[in-house]
PDB file of C-alpha atoms in Angstrom:
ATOM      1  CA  UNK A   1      45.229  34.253  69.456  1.00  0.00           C
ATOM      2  CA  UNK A   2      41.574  33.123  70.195  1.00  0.00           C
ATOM      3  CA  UNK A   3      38.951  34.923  72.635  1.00  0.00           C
ATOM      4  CA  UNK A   4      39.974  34.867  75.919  1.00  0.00           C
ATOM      5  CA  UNK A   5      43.461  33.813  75.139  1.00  0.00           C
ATOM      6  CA  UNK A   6      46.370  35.428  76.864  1.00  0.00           C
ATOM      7  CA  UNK A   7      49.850  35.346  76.828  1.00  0.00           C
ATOM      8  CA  UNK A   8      51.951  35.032  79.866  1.00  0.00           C
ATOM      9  CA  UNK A   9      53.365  38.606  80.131  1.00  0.00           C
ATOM     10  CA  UNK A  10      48.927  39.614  79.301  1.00  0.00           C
ATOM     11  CA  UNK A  11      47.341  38.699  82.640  1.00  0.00           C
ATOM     12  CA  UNK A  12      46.133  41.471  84.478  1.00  0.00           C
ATOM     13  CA  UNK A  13      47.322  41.802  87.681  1.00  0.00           C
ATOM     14  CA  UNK A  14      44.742  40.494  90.215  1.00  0.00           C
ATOM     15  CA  UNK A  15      44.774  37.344  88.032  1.00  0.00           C
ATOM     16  CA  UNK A  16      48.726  37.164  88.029  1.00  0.00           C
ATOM     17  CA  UNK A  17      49.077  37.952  91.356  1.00  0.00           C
ATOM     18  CA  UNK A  18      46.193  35.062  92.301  1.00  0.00           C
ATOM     19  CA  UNK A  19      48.494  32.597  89.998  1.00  0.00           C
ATOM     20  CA  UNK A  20      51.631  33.381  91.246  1.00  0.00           C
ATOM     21  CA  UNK A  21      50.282  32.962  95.040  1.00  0.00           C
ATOM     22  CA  UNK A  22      49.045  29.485  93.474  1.00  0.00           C
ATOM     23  CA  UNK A  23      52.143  28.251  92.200  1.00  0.00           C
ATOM     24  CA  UNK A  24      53.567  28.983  95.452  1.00  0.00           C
ATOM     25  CA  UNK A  25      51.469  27.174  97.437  1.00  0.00           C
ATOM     26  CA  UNK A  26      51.642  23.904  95.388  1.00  0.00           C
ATOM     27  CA  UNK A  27      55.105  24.100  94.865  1.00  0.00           C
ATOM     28  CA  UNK A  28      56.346  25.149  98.669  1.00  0.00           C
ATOM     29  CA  UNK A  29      56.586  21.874  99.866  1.00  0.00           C
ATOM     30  CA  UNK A  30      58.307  20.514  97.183  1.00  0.00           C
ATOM     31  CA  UNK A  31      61.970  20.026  96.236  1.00  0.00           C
ATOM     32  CA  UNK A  32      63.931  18.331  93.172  1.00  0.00           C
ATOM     33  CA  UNK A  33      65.103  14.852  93.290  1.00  0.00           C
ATOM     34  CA  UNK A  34      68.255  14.233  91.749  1.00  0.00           C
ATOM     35  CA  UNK A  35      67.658  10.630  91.738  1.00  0.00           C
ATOM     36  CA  UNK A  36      64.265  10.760  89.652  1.00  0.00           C
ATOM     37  CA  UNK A  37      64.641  14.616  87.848  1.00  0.00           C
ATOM     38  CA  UNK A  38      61.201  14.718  89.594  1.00  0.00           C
ATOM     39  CA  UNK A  39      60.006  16.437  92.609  1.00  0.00           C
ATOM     40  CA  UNK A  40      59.680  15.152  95.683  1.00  0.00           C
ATOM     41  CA  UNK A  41      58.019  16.336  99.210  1.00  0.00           C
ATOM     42  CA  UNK A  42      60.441  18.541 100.604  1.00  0.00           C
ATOM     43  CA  UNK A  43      61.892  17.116 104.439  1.00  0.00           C
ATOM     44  CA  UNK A  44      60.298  19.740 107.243  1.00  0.00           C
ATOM     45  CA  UNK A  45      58.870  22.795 105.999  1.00  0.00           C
ATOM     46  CA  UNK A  46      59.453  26.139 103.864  1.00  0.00           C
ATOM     47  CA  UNK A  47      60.412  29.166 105.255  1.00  0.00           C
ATOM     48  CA  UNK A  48      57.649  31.691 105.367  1.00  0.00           C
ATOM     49  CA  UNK A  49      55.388  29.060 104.071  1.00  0.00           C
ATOM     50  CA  UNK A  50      52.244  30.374 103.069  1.00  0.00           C
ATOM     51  CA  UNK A  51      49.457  27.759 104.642  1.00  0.00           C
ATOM     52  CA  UNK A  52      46.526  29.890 103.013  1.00  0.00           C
ATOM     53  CA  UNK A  53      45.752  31.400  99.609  1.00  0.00           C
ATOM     54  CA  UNK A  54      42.528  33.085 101.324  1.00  0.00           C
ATOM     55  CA  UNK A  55      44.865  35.185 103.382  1.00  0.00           C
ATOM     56  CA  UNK A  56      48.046  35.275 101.837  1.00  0.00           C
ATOM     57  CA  UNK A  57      50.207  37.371 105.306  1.00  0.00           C
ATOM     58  CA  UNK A  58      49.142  34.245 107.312  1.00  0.00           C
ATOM     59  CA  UNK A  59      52.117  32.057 108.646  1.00  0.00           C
ATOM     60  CA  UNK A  60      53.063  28.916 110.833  1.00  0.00           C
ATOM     61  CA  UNK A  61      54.043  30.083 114.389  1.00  0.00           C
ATOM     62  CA  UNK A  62      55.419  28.405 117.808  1.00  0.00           C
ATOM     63  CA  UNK A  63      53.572  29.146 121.272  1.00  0.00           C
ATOM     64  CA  UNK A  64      56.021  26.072 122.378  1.00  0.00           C
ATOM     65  CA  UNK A  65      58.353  23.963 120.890  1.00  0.00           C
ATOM     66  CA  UNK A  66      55.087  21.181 120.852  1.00  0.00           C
ATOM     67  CA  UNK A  67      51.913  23.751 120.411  1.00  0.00           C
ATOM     68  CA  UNK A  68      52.102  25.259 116.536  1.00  0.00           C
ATOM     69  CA  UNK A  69      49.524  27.454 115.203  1.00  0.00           C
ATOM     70  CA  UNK A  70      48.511  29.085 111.980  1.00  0.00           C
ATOM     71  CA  UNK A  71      47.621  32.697 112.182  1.00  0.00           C
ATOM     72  CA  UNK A  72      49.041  35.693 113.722  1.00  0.00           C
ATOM     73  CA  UNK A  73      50.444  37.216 116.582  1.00  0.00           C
ATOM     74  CA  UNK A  74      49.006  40.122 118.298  1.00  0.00           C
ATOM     75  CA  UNK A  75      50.845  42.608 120.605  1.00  0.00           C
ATOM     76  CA  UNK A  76      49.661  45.153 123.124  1.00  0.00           C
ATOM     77  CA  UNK A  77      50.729  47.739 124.659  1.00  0.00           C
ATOM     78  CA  UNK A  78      49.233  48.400 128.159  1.00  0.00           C
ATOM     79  CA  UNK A  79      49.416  51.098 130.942  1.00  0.00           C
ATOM     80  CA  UNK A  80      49.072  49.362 133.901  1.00  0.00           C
ATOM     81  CA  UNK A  81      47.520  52.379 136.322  1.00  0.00           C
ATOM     82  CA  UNK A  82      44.775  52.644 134.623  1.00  0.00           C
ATOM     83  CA  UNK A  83      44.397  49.195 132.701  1.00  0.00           C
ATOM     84  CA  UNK A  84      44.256  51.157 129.167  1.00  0.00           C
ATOM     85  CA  UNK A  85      45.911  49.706 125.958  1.00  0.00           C
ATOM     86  CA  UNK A  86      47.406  52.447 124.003  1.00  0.00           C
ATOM     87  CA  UNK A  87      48.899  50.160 121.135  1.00  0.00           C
ATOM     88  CA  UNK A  88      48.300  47.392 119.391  1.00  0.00           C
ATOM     89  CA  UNK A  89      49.639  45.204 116.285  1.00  0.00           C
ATOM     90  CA  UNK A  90      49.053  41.729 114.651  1.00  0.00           C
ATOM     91  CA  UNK A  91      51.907  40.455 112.796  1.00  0.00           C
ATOM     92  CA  UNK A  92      52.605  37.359 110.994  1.00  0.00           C
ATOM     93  CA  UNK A  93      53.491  34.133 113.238  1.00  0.00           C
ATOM     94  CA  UNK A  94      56.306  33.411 111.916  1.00  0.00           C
ATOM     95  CA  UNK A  95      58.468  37.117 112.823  1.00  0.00           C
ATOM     96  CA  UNK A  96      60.037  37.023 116.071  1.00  0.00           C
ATOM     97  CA  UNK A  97      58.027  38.421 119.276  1.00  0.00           C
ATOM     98  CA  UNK A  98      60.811  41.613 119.403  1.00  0.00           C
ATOM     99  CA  UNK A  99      60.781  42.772 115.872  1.00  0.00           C
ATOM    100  CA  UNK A 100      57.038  44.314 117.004  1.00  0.00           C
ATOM    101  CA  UNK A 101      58.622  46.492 120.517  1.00  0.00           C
ATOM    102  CA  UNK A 102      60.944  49.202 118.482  1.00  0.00           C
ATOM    103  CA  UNK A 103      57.654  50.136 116.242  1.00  0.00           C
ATOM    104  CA  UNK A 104      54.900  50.155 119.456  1.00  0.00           C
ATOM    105  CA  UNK A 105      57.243  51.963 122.139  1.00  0.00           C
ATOM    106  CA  UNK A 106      56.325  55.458 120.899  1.00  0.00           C
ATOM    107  CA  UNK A 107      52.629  54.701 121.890  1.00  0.00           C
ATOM    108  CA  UNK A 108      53.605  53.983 125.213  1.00  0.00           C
ATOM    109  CA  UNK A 109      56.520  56.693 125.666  1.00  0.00           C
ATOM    110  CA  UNK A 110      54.073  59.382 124.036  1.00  0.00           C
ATOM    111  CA  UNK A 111      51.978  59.178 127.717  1.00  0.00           C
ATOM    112  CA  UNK A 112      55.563  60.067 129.450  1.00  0.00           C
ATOM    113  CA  UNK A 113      58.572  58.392 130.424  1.00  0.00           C
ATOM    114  CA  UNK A 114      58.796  54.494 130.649  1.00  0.00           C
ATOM    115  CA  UNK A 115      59.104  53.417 134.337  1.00  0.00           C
ATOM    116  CA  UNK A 116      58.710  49.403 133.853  1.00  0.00           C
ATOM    117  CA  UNK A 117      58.447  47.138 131.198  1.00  0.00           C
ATOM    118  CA  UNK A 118      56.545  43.871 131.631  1.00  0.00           C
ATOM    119  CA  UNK A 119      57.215  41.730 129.111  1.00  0.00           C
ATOM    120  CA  UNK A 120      57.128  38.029 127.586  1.00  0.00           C
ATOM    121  CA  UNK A 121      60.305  36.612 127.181  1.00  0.00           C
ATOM    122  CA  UNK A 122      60.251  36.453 123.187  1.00  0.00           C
ATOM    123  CA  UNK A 123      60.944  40.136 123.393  1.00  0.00           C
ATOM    124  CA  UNK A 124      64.222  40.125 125.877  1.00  0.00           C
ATOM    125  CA  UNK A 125      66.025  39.495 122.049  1.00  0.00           C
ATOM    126  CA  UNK A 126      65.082  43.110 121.330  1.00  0.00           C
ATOM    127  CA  UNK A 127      68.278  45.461 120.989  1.00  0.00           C
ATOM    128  CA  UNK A 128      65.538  48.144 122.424  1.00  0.00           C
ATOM    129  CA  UNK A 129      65.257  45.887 125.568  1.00  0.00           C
ATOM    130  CA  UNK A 130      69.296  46.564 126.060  1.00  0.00           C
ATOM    131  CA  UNK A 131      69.000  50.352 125.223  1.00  0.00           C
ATOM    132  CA  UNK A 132      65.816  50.551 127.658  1.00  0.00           C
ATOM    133  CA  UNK A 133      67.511  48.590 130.874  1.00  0.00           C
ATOM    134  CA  UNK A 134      70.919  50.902 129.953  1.00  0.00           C
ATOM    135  CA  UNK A 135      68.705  53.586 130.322  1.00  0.00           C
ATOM    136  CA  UNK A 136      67.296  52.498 133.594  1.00  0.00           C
ATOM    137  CA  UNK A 137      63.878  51.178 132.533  1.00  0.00           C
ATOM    138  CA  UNK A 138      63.198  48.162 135.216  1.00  0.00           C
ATOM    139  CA  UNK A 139      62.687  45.453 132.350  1.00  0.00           C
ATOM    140  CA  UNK A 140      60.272  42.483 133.880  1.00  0.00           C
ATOM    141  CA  UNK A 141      59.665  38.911 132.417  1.00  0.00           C
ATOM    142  CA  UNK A 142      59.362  35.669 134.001  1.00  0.00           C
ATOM    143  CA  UNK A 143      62.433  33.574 134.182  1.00  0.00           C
ATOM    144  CA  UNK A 144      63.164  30.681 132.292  1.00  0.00           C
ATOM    145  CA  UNK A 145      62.070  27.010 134.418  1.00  0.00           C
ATOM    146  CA  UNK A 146      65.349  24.840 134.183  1.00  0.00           C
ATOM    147  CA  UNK A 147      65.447  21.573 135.081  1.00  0.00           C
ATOM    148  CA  UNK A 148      68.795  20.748 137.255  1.00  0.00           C
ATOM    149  CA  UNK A 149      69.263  17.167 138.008  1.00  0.00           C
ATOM    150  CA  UNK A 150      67.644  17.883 142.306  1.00  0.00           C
ATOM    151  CA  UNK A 151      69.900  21.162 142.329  1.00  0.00           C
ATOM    152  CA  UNK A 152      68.386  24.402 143.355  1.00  0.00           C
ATOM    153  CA  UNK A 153      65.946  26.036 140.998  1.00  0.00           C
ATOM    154  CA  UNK A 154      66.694  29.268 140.034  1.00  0.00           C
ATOM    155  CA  UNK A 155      63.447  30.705 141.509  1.00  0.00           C
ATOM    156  CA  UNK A 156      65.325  29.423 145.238  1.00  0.00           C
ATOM    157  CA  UNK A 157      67.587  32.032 145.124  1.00  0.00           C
ATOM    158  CA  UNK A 158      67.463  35.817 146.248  1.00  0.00           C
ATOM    159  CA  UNK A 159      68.713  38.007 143.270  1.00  0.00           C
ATOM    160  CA  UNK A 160      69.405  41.869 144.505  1.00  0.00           C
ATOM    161  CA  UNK A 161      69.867  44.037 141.524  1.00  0.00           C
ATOM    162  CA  UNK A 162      70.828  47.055 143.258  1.00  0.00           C
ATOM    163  CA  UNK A 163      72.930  45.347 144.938  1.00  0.00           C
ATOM    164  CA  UNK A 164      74.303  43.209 142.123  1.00  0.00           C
ATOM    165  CA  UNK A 165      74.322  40.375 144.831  1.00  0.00           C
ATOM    166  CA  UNK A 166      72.422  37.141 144.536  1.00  0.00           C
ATOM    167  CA  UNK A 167      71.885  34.752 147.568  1.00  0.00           C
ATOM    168  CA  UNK A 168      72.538  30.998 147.416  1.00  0.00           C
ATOM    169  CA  UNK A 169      69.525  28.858 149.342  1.00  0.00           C
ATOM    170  CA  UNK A 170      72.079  26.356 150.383  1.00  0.00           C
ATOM    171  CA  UNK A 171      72.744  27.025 154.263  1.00  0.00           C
TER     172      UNK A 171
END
């Protein structure tokens, strides 16, 4: 073998690992055609695509069904009384808002016992959610807007949660 030749199994492994992160970006998007035994551009897109070789843990996330965005997703954990965040984590934007609760509730219950839990409703899929409201945390997110065909909204009627009674607007 010449100067500067390598074999495949040779490459050191920054060089590998920048080739192998290559390959997978030109070849995400891509799947076989039967018809041709060629490759064609695959019909929506990859899981876990990778949209950057500069920063190889960014992902494709969903604010909204119609706003995408590249990047991450940062969560916080804040005590209210004071206005102090005592946790923090960016993850990529394609994991699920309640896989990042379970790891950042010890930074919260490490300043005492958690009284209320305000929270967006990606994280109401979190089995912690279930164990904290058994537990009698008071779990808080903003409801869902439903559109009804001119019934009443959901926001029209009186929920009591004490009282496990909810009140109908109709008269």
């Amino acid at each position: 073998m010449g100067r500067g030749a390598h074999r495949r199994g040779d490459l050191t492994p920054p060089l590998q690992a920048a080739l192998t992160a290559l390959r997978r970006v030109l070849t995400q998007d891509l799947d076989p055609d039967p018809a041709t035994r060629t490759r064609r551009i695959r019909q929506g897109v990859a899981a876990d695509r990778m949209p950057s070789l500069g920063d190889p843990e960014m992902r494709h996330g969903r604010k909204t069904r119609t706003r995408p965005f590249t990047g991450y997703k940062r969560h916080l954990i804040k005590l209210l009384g004071p206005e102090l965040i005592v946790g923090a984590t960016v993850r990529p934007a394609n994991e699920p808002e309640h896989h990042a609760l379970e790891p950042l509730l010890p930074t919260v219950t490490a300043h005492g016992p958690l009284a209320e839990l305000f929270v967006d409703r990606g994280y109401l899929g979190s089995p912690t959610v279930a164990a904290l409201d058994a537990a009698g945390t008071a779990i808080r997110a903003k409801a869902w807007t439903h559109r009804n065909g001119g019934r009443h909204p959901k926001q029209a009627f009186t929920i009591d949660l004490a009282q496990h009674q909810v009140t109908c607007p109709a008269p």
